[in-house]
């Protein structure tokens, strides 16, 4: 992660110059997330189905950024997926959006959103 817009860190913070320098350095961030959710599936025919997935859960992040404090936060996911069965294989594609926020529990809480695409392949034994 790396801050590209210097002006995201406002001069109202007493140490904003130091924070701008810190946040513009490229860094790795590790997140540990445990979501619980539900999936509603609608068969289209014998081979194809569509579904909606929603989940929410706590997470821990190990690095402070300009948007989020280090530590506890929440991760929310909403996805629409499609599955296709071919013999014993099932192919899956799932575009999703994810919102991360610490709900105001930390110093920084601008949160962030990501767009994701997951691909899956499973084999039935």
Short mmCIF file of C-alpha atoms in Angstrom, two decimals:
data_model
loop_
_atom_site.label_atom_id
_atom_site.label_comp_id
_atom_site.label_asym_id
_atom_site.label_seq_id
_atom_site.Cartn_x
_atom_site.Cartn_y
_atom_site.Cartn_z
CA UNK A 1 0.00 0.00 0.00
CA UNK A 2 1.18 3.52 -0.72
CA UNK A 3 -0.47 6.93 -0.35
CA UNK A 4 -0.48 8.71 -3.72
CA UNK A 5 -2.52 11.82 -2.82
CA UNK A 6 -0.46 13.80 -0.29
CA UNK A 7 -3.40 16.06 0.48
CA UNK A 8 -5.47 13.19 1.90
CA UNK A 9 -3.55 13.83 5.14
CA UNK A 10 -4.85 17.25 6.21
CA UNK A 11 -2.77 19.99 7.87
CA UNK A 12 -5.14 19.94 10.87
CA UNK A 13 -3.10 17.06 12.31
CA UNK A 14 -0.14 18.33 14.34
CA UNK A 15 2.30 15.85 12.76
CA UNK A 16 0.84 15.88 9.23
CA UNK A 17 4.19 16.37 7.46
CA UNK A 18 5.69 13.30 9.16
CA UNK A 19 2.53 11.30 8.45
CA UNK A 20 2.63 12.25 4.76
CA UNK A 21 6.24 11.07 4.54
CA UNK A 22 5.41 7.83 6.38
CA UNK A 23 2.30 7.03 4.34
CA UNK A 24 3.93 7.67 0.93
CA UNK A 25 6.43 4.85 1.57
CA UNK A 26 5.44 1.55 -0.05
CA UNK A 27 4.47 -1.01 2.61
CA UNK A 28 2.97 -4.46 2.99
CA UNK A 29 -0.22 -4.81 5.03
CA UNK A 30 -1.44 -8.08 6.51
CA UNK A 31 -5.11 -8.53 7.36
CA UNK A 32 -6.57 -11.41 9.37
CA UNK A 33 -10.32 -11.73 8.75
CA UNK A 34 -13.08 -14.10 9.91
CA UNK A 35 -16.37 -13.45 8.13
CA UNK A 36 -19.72 -15.14 8.68
CA UNK A 37 -22.45 -14.82 6.10
CA UNK A 38 -25.10 -16.40 3.96
CA UNK A 39 -25.43 -17.54 0.37
CA UNK A 40 -28.70 -17.74 -1.55
CA UNK A 41 -28.45 -19.90 -4.68
CA UNK A 42 -30.94 -20.07 -7.58
CA UNK A 43 -30.53 -22.97 -10.03
CA UNK A 44 -30.91 -21.87 -13.66
CA UNK A 45 -30.86 -25.43 -15.04
CA UNK A 46 -29.10 -28.72 -14.21
CA UNK A 47 -25.66 -27.26 -14.96
CA UNK A 48 -25.83 -23.55 -14.09
CA UNK A 49 -26.77 -21.57 -11.00
CA UNK A 50 -26.51 -18.00 -9.75
CA UNK A 51 -26.15 -16.81 -6.17
CA UNK A 52 -25.82 -13.83 -3.87
CA UNK A 53 -23.35 -13.90 -0.98
CA UNK A 54 -23.18 -11.46 1.93
CA UNK A 55 -20.82 -11.67 4.90
CA UNK A 56 -19.48 -9.58 7.75
CA UNK A 57 -16.87 -10.14 10.40
CA UNK A 58 -14.03 -8.85 12.52
CA UNK A 59 -10.51 -8.35 11.26
CA UNK A 60 -7.10 -7.33 12.54
CA UNK A 61 -4.70 -5.28 10.44
CA UNK A 62 -1.02 -5.02 11.33
CA UNK A 63 -0.20 -1.65 9.75
CA UNK A 64 -1.55 1.87 10.16
CA UNK A 65 -2.40 3.69 6.92
CA UNK A 66 -3.79 7.12 6.13
CA UNK A 67 -7.27 5.57 6.04
CA UNK A 68 -7.23 3.08 8.92
CA UNK A 69 -5.67 2.68 12.34
CA UNK A 70 -3.72 -0.47 13.05
CA UNK A 71 -5.70 -3.13 14.92
CA UNK A 72 -9.38 -4.04 15.03
CA UNK A 73 -11.78 -3.39 12.13
CA UNK A 74 -14.71 -4.94 10.28
CA UNK A 75 -14.88 -6.44 6.80
CA UNK A 76 -18.17 -6.57 4.86
CA UNK A 77 -18.51 -8.45 1.56
CA UNK A 78 -21.32 -8.49 -1.01
CA UNK A 79 -20.96 -10.76 -4.06
CA UNK A 80 -22.92 -12.12 -7.00
CA UNK A 81 -21.70 -15.47 -8.29
CA UNK A 82 -22.25 -17.92 -11.09
CA UNK A 83 -21.50 -21.66 -11.06
CA UNK A 84 -21.31 -24.20 -13.87
CA UNK A 85 -21.16 -27.98 -13.36
CA UNK A 86 -19.36 -30.08 -15.95
CA UNK A 87 -19.33 -33.76 -14.98
CA UNK A 88 -17.57 -33.86 -11.56
CA UNK A 89 -16.13 -30.34 -11.84
CA UNK A 90 -17.76 -27.11 -10.74
CA UNK A 91 -16.46 -23.79 -12.06
CA UNK A 92 -17.27 -20.63 -10.15
CA UNK A 93 -16.87 -16.90 -10.77
CA UNK A 94 -17.73 -14.36 -8.10
CA UNK A 95 -17.38 -10.58 -8.55
CA UNK A 96 -17.63 -8.84 -5.18
CA UNK A 97 -17.25 -5.56 -3.33
CA UNK A 98 -15.67 -5.34 0.10
CA UNK A 99 -15.87 -2.50 2.61
CA UNK A 100 -13.40 -2.24 5.49
CA UNK A 101 -13.95 0.11 8.43
CA UNK A 102 -13.13 0.23 12.12
CA UNK A 103 -16.54 1.81 12.93
CA UNK A 104 -14.86 4.78 14.58
CA UNK A 105 -13.12 2.60 17.18
CA UNK A 106 -9.65 3.73 16.07
CA UNK A 107 -8.02 7.10 15.47
CA UNK A 108 -8.25 6.90 11.67
CA UNK A 109 -11.43 5.59 10.06
CA UNK A 110 -11.81 6.72 6.47
CA UNK A 111 -12.31 3.06 5.56
CA UNK A 112 -11.84 1.74 2.06
CA UNK A 113 -13.64 -0.29 -0.59
CA UNK A 114 -12.23 -2.90 -2.94
CA UNK A 115 -13.63 -4.58 -6.03
CA UNK A 116 -12.66 -8.24 -6.39
CA UNK A 117 -13.15 -11.18 -8.71
CA UNK A 118 -12.77 -14.70 -7.35
CA UNK A 119 -12.45 -17.76 -9.55
CA UNK A 120 -12.96 -21.27 -8.22
CA UNK A 121 -12.73 -24.86 -9.32
CA UNK A 122 -13.94 -27.80 -7.27
CA UNK A 123 -13.96 -31.53 -7.93
CA UNK A 124 -16.56 -33.85 -6.44
CA UNK A 125 -15.14 -37.13 -5.11
#
